[in-house]
Amino acid sequence: MKMETVVCDGVAHLTPYLPGKPIETLQRELGLTEIIKLASNENPLGASPLAQKALTTALTELHRYPDGSGFLLRQALADKFNLQAGQITLGNGSNDVLDLIARTFLTSGCNAVFSEQAFAIYPIVTQAVGAQARVAKAYPADHAMPYGHDLDALLAQVNEKTRLIFIANPNNPTGTWFERLALLDFLQAVPEQVVVVLDEAYTEYVEDANFPDGLALLAQFPNLIVSRTFSKIYGLAGLRCGYAASSAEIADYLNRIRQPFNVNSLALAAATAALGDDDFVQRSAEHNRLGLKQLRDGVRALALSGLPSVANFITVDLNQAAQPVFAALLKKGVIVRPVANYGLPNHLRISVGLPEENRRCLTALAEVLA
Ligand SMILES: Cc1ncc(COP(=O)(O)O)c(C=O)c1O
């Protein structure tokens, strides 16, 4: 029997998510020791010290199941953002939350709308449940937000079978964003039976006063779900913890299919502590602002240009195929991220690292391009 004949259609033709290359893999492959990884938009400052301290205590309780309701973390999120705990759904990373949303709202015969060059998980979770993807054109390369979300184009893709729209602000892999008024106009125009998933994985990095806060819009738009993560500014990517905030009604549905212990006890303890570490978040945002400038200036000095970004990475147009440059950088112990799978074969995405890591990456890039 051919397994392909019995595997769900969507799964049979799925291309899996391509993660950034782990440091250990490159070590194994090339025997290098001095490796830097600027490939997965992680926090170069590490994890919040308060989170690290909370982990030490949580280690003594490893033999117990986690609190399946995530009571303390949900309450802490609710208190911080002026929500009810019943509006929060916890996930094993925000990818888990995006998957829960797709499984809650999509089946075959209906569709999800998202943009070209939008985060790679949206097509995967859509296809995995057998739903159709309706992909809106992104802004063109010569737009002020090159490859960014065109909210009008997204709206134009909505039809009577649309259940979800995924948008990311800022978006990965572009770093582009949309402002508050544009988002408000968009949300007002979306039919009320279509659920909008606003992915705010990088929101804590953004310092622009016109940048929207999705959580503040939940009361006004019952069809809005905001997803966020502890993987980026809180520095807890390895622990896997994210969350969705929505109406209590939507959260109730999401929680029906959530695995009872999807967030482990270490992640719960660390995320709860990290949420209260405003000092670390502030330091991380400041560090990122300087790092982005360092990378942007460095790229400009190489006569290249980076896409506008308010996230913790910059996506650079090399004006040539990026794959060989990526491979040559690997040989120099520098891991960045090719984004050909996003339809950007000439671009590389570089995460903000420590100042010396950014410098080393820029030097290696200059040598490879020379
Ligand atoms: C836009 C966006 N959303 C969601 C995620 C998922 O992150 P996590 O599952 O670690 O929370 C990422 C990770 O890179 C991302 O870039």
Coordinates of C-alpha atoms and ligand atoms in Angstrom, one line a residue:
M1 CA 0.0 0.0 0.0
K2 CA 1.2 3.5 -0.8
M3 CA 1.0 5.5 2.4
E4 CA 0.3 8.6 0.3
T5 CA -3.1 7.2 -0.6
V6 CA -4.2 7.2 3.1
V7 CA -2.5 10.3 4.4
C8 CA -4.8 13.4 4.6
D9 CA -4.7 15.3 1.4
G10 CA -3.4 18.5 3.0
V11 CA -0.6 16.7 4.8
A12 CA 0.5 14.6 1.8
H13 CA 1.4 17.7 -0.1
L14 CA 2.7 19.8 2.8
T15 CA 6.2 21.3 2.7
P16 CA 7.4 21.4 6.3
Y17 CA 8.6 24.5 8.1
L18 CA 12.3 25.2 7.6
P19 CA 13.8 26.3 10.9
G20 CA 17.1 28.3 11.2
K21 CA 20.1 26.1 11.2
P22 CA 21.1 25.1 14.8
I23 CA 24.6 25.9 15.9
E24 CA 25.3 22.3 16.9
T25 CA 24.4 21.1 13.3
L26 CA 26.9 23.4 11.8
Q27 CA 29.5 22.3 14.3
R28 CA 28.8 18.7 13.4
E29 CA 28.8 19.4 9.6
L30 CA 31.9 21.7 9.3
G31 CA 33.7 21.0 12.6
L32 CA 33.7 24.8 13.4
T33 CA 33.8 26.1 16.9
E34 CA 33.4 29.8 16.6
I35 CA 29.8 30.0 15.3
I36 CA 27.3 32.8 15.6
K37 CA 23.6 32.3 14.8
L38 CA 21.6 35.3 13.6
A39 CA 19.0 33.1 12.0
S40 CA 15.9 32.7 14.2
N41 CA 15.2 36.2 15.6
E42 CA 16.1 35.2 19.2
N43 CA 17.1 37.6 22.0
P44 CA 20.9 38.0 22.0
L45 CA 20.8 39.1 25.6
G46 CA 19.5 35.6 26.6
A47 CA 16.6 35.1 28.9
S48 CA 15.1 37.4 31.5
P49 CA 17.1 36.9 34.8
L50 CA 13.9 36.7 36.7
A51 CA 12.8 33.9 34.4
Q52 CA 16.1 32.1 35.0
K53 CA 15.6 32.4 38.8
A54 CA 12.0 31.1 38.6
L55 CA 13.3 28.1 36.7
T56 CA 15.5 27.1 39.6
T57 CA 12.5 26.8 41.8
A58 CA 10.4 25.1 39.2
L59 CA 13.1 22.4 38.8
T60 CA 12.1 20.9 42.2
E61 CA 8.6 20.1 40.9
L62 CA 9.5 18.3 37.6
H63 CA 7.8 15.1 38.7
R64 CA 4.4 16.9 38.8
Y65 CA 2.2 17.6 35.8
P66 CA 2.0 21.3 35.0
D67 CA -1.1 23.3 35.9
G68 CA -3.1 22.4 32.8
S69 CA -5.1 25.6 33.1
G70 CA -1.9 27.8 33.3
F71 CA -3.8 29.7 36.0
L72 CA -1.0 31.9 37.2
L73 CA 0.3 32.9 33.8
R74 CA -3.1 33.6 32.4
Q75 CA -3.9 35.7 35.4
A76 CA -0.6 37.6 35.1
L77 CA -1.3 38.3 31.4
A78 CA -4.9 39.4 32.2
D79 CA -3.6 41.7 35.0
K80 CA -0.9 43.2 32.8
F81 CA -3.1 43.8 29.8
N82 CA -6.3 44.6 31.4
L83 CA -8.1 41.5 30.2
Q84 CA -10.0 38.7 31.8
A85 CA -8.0 35.4 32.3
G86 CA -10.8 33.7 30.4
Q87 CA -9.7 35.6 27.3
I88 CA -6.3 34.0 27.2
T89 CA -5.3 30.7 25.5
L90 CA -1.8 29.4 26.2
G91 CA 0.3 27.6 23.6
N92 CA 3.5 25.7 23.2
G93 CA 4.9 28.7 21.5
S94 CA 2.6 31.0 19.5
N95 CA 2.9 28.5 16.6
D96 CA 0.8 26.1 18.7
V97 CA -1.7 28.9 19.2
L98 CA -1.9 29.5 15.4
D99 CA -2.4 25.8 14.9
L100 CA -5.2 25.7 17.4
I101 CA -6.9 28.6 15.7
A102 CA -6.7 26.9 12.3
R103 CA -8.1 23.6 13.7
T104 CA -10.9 25.5 15.4
F105 CA -12.1 27.5 12.5
L106 CA -11.0 25.8 9.3
T107 CA -12.0 22.6 7.5
S108 CA -12.0 21.6 3.9
G109 CA -14.3 23.7 1.8
C110 CA -13.4 26.9 3.6
N111 CA -10.4 29.2 3.3
A112 CA -7.9 31.4 5.1
V113 CA -6.6 34.6 3.6
F114 CA -3.0 35.8 4.1
S115 CA -0.4 37.8 2.2
E116 CA 2.5 36.8 0.0
Q117 CA 5.7 36.9 2.1
A118 CA 3.7 36.4 5.3
F119 CA 5.0 34.1 8.1
A120 CA 5.4 30.5 6.9
I121 CA 3.2 28.9 9.5
Y122 CA 0.0 30.3 8.1
P123 CA 0.0 28.3 4.9
I124 CA 1.1 25.2 6.8
V125 CA -1.7 25.2 9.4
T126 CA -4.2 26.1 6.7
Q127 CA -3.2 23.2 4.4
A128 CA -2.8 20.7 7.2
V129 CA -6.5 20.9 8.0
G130 CA -7.5 20.6 4.3
A131 CA -8.6 24.2 3.9
Q132 CA -7.8 26.5 1.0
A133 CA -5.3 29.3 1.1
R134 CA -6.2 32.6 -0.6
V135 CA -3.0 34.5 -1.0
A136 CA -3.1 38.3 -1.4
K137 CA -0.5 40.2 -3.3
A138 CA 2.0 41.9 -1.0
Y139 CA 3.1 45.5 -1.8
P140 CA 5.6 45.6 -4.7
A141 CA 9.3 45.9 -4.2
D142 CA 9.3 49.7 -4.9
H143 CA 6.6 50.4 -2.3
A144 CA 7.5 52.3 0.9
M145 CA 6.8 48.9 2.6
P146 CA 8.3 46.5 0.1
Y147 CA 6.7 43.1 0.3
G148 CA 4.6 44.3 3.2
H149 CA 0.9 43.4 3.8
D150 CA -1.5 45.3 1.5
L151 CA -4.6 45.3 3.7
D152 CA -6.9 46.2 0.8
A153 CA -5.5 43.3 -1.2
L154 CA -6.2 41.0 1.7
L155 CA -9.8 42.3 2.0
A156 CA -10.3 41.7 -1.7
Q157 CA -9.5 38.0 -1.2
V158 CA -12.2 37.5 1.4
N159 CA -15.2 35.6 0.1
E160 CA -18.2 33.7 1.6
K161 CA -16.0 30.7 2.4
T162 CA -13.4 32.7 4.3
R163 CA -13.1 31.9 8.0
L164 CA -9.7 33.4 8.9
I165 CA -7.4 36.1 7.9
F166 CA -3.8 35.9 9.2
I167 CA -1.8 39.1 9.4
A168 CA 1.5 39.8 11.2
N169 CA 2.5 43.1 12.6
P170 CA 5.4 43.5 12.2
N171 CA 5.6 40.7 9.6
N172 CA 8.3 38.1 9.4
P173 CA 10.4 37.7 7.2
T174 CA 10.0 41.3 6.0
G175 CA 10.0 43.3 9.2
T176 CA 7.4 45.6 7.6
W177 CA 4.3 46.9 9.5
F178 CA 1.1 48.8 9.3
E179 CA -0.1 51.7 11.5
R180 CA -3.1 51.9 13.8
L181 CA -5.5 53.8 11.5
A182 CA -4.9 51.4 8.7
L183 CA -5.6 48.4 11.0
L184 CA -8.8 50.1 12.3
D185 CA -10.1 50.7 8.8
F186 CA -9.2 47.1 7.9
L187 CA -11.0 45.6 11.0
Q188 CA -14.0 47.7 10.4
A189 CA -14.2 46.4 6.8
V190 CA -13.8 42.7 7.6
P191 CA -17.1 40.9 7.7
E192 CA -18.0 40.0 11.3
Q193 CA -18.1 36.3 10.7
V194 CA -14.5 36.3 9.5
V195 CA -11.9 35.9 12.3
V196 CA -8.8 38.1 12.1
V197 CA -5.6 36.7 13.6
L198 CA -3.3 39.5 14.4
D199 CA 0.2 38.0 15.0
E200 CA 2.1 40.3 17.2
A201 CA 5.2 38.1 17.9
Y202 CA 7.5 41.1 17.7
T203 CA 5.3 43.9 19.0
E204 CA 7.4 44.6 22.2
Y205 CA 10.3 45.8 20.0
V206 CA 8.3 48.5 18.3
E207 CA 8.7 52.0 19.6
D208 CA 6.6 53.9 17.0
A209 CA 3.7 55.8 18.6
N210 CA 1.4 55.1 15.6
F211 CA 1.9 51.4 16.0
P212 CA -1.3 49.6 17.0
D213 CA -1.7 47.5 20.2
G214 CA -3.9 44.7 19.2
L215 CA -4.9 43.8 22.7
A216 CA -6.5 47.3 23.1
L217 CA -8.8 46.5 20.1
L218 CA -10.2 43.2 21.4
A219 CA -13.2 44.9 23.2
Q220 CA -14.2 46.6 20.0
F221 CA -13.7 43.7 17.6
P222 CA -15.2 40.3 18.9
N223 CA -13.8 38.6 15.7
L224 CA -10.2 39.6 16.6
I225 CA -7.6 37.2 18.0
V226 CA -4.1 38.5 18.9
S227 CA -1.2 36.1 19.2
R228 CA 2.0 36.9 21.1
T229 CA 5.0 35.0 22.2
F230 CA 7.7 34.6 24.9
S231 CA 10.2 33.5 22.3
K232 CA 11.3 36.9 21.1
I233 CA 11.9 39.8 23.5
Y234 CA 11.4 37.7 26.6
G235 CA 14.2 35.4 25.4
L236 CA 12.4 32.1 26.1
A237 CA 12.4 30.5 22.6
G238 CA 13.8 27.2 23.9
L239 CA 11.0 26.8 26.4
R240 CA 8.1 27.2 23.9
C241 CA 5.4 29.5 25.3
G242 CA 3.0 31.8 23.5
Y243 CA -0.6 32.9 23.9
A244 CA -3.7 34.1 22.2
A245 CA -5.9 36.9 23.5
S246 CA -9.5 37.0 22.2
S247 CA -13.1 37.2 23.3
A248 CA -13.8 34.7 26.1
E249 CA -16.1 32.9 23.7
I250 CA -13.3 32.3 21.2
A251 CA -10.9 31.3 23.9
D252 CA -13.4 28.7 25.2
Y253 CA -13.4 27.1 21.7
L254 CA -9.6 27.2 21.4
N255 CA -9.2 25.7 24.9
R256 CA -11.5 22.8 23.9
I257 CA -8.9 21.4 21.5
R258 CA -5.8 22.5 23.4
Q259 CA -3.9 19.6 24.8
P260 CA -4.3 19.7 28.6
F261 CA -0.6 20.1 29.3
N262 CA 0.6 21.9 26.2
V263 CA 2.7 24.4 28.1
N264 CA 5.2 22.6 30.4
S265 CA 5.8 23.6 34.0
L266 CA 9.2 25.2 33.4
A267 CA 7.8 27.4 30.6
L268 CA 4.8 28.4 32.8
A269 CA 7.1 29.5 35.6
A270 CA 9.6 31.3 33.4
A271 CA 7.0 33.1 31.3
T272 CA 5.2 34.3 34.4
A273 CA 8.4 35.7 35.9
A274 CA 9.5 37.1 32.5
L275 CA 6.3 39.0 32.1
G276 CA 7.0 41.0 35.2
D277 CA 10.6 41.8 34.1
D278 CA 10.0 45.2 32.5
D279 CA 13.6 46.2 33.0
F280 CA 14.8 43.3 30.8
V281 CA 12.2 44.0 28.2
Q282 CA 13.2 47.7 28.1
R283 CA 16.9 46.8 27.9
S284 CA 16.2 44.3 25.1
A285 CA 14.2 46.8 23.1
E286 CA 17.0 49.4 23.5
H287 CA 19.6 46.9 22.5
N288 CA 17.6 46.0 19.5
R289 CA 17.2 49.6 18.4
L290 CA 21.0 50.0 18.4
G291 CA 21.6 46.6 16.8
L292 CA 19.1 47.3 14.0
K293 CA 20.9 50.6 13.2
Q294 CA 24.3 48.9 13.3
L295 CA 23.1 46.3 10.8
R296 CA 21.3 48.8 8.6
D297 CA 24.3 51.1 8.5
G298 CA 26.6 48.2 7.8
V299 CA 24.5 46.9 5.0
R300 CA 24.3 50.4 3.5
A301 CA 28.1 50.6 3.6
L302 CA 28.2 47.5 1.4
A303 CA 25.9 49.3 -1.1
L304 CA 23.1 47.0 -0.2
S305 CA 19.7 47.8 1.1
G306 CA 17.6 46.3 3.9
L307 CA 13.8 46.2 4.0
P308 CA 12.3 48.6 6.5
S309 CA 12.0 46.8 9.8
V310 CA 10.7 47.5 13.3
A311 CA 11.3 43.9 14.4
N312 CA 14.6 42.3 15.6
F313 CA 15.9 41.4 12.2
I314 CA 16.6 43.0 8.9
T315 CA 16.1 41.4 5.5
V316 CA 18.7 42.4 3.0
D317 CA 18.5 42.4 -0.8
L318 CA 21.8 41.1 -2.1
N319 CA 21.0 41.8 -5.8
Q320 CA 22.1 38.3 -6.5
A321 CA 21.1 34.7 -5.6
A322 CA 21.3 34.5 -1.8
Q323 CA 21.8 30.8 -1.4
P324 CA 25.6 30.7 -2.4
V325 CA 26.2 33.7 -0.1
F326 CA 24.4 31.9 2.7
A327 CA 26.5 28.8 2.1
A328 CA 29.7 30.9 2.1
L329 CA 28.7 32.6 5.3
L330 CA 28.2 29.2 6.9
K331 CA 31.8 28.3 6.1
K332 CA 32.8 31.4 8.1
G333 CA 30.7 30.2 11.0
V334 CA 27.9 32.8 10.5
I335 CA 24.4 31.4 10.3
V336 CA 21.7 33.7 8.8
R337 CA 18.5 32.9 7.1
P338 CA 17.8 32.5 3.4
V339 CA 14.2 33.4 2.5
A340 CA 13.8 31.9 -1.0
N341 CA 10.9 29.8 0.5
Y342 CA 9.1 33.2 0.9
G343 CA 9.6 34.1 -2.8
L344 CA 12.7 36.2 -2.0
P345 CA 15.6 34.3 -3.5
N346 CA 17.9 37.3 -3.5
H347 CA 17.4 38.2 0.2
L348 CA 18.9 37.1 3.4
R349 CA 17.3 37.7 6.8
I350 CA 19.7 38.7 9.6
S351 CA 18.6 38.7 13.2
V352 CA 20.0 41.4 15.5
G353 CA 22.8 39.9 17.6
L354 CA 25.3 41.3 20.1
P355 CA 27.3 44.2 18.7
E356 CA 30.3 42.0 18.1
E357 CA 28.2 39.4 16.4
N358 CA 26.6 42.0 14.1
R359 CA 30.1 43.3 13.3
R360 CA 31.3 39.8 12.5
C361 CA 28.3 39.1 10.3
L362 CA 28.9 42.3 8.4
T363 CA 32.6 41.6 8.0
A364 CA 31.9 38.1 6.8
L365 CA 29.3 39.4 4.4
A366 CA 31.7 42.0 3.0
E367 CA 34.4 39.2 2.5
V368 CA 31.9 36.9 0.8
L369 CA 30.6 39.6 -1.6
A370 CA 34.1 40.9 -2.5
Ligands
LIG1 C1 5.5 36.3 12.9 C2 5.8 35.2 13.8 N1 4.8 34.6 14.4 C3 4.9 33.5 15.2 C4 6.2 33.0 15.4 C5 6.2 31.8 16.3 O1 7.1 31.9 17.4 P1 6.9 30.9 18.6 O2 6.2 29.7 18.2 O3 8.3 30.7 19.0 O4 6.1 31.7 19.6 C6 7.3 33.5 14.8 C7 8.6 32.9 15.0 O5 9.6 33.2 14.3 C8 7.1 34.6 13.9 O6 8.1 35.2 13.3

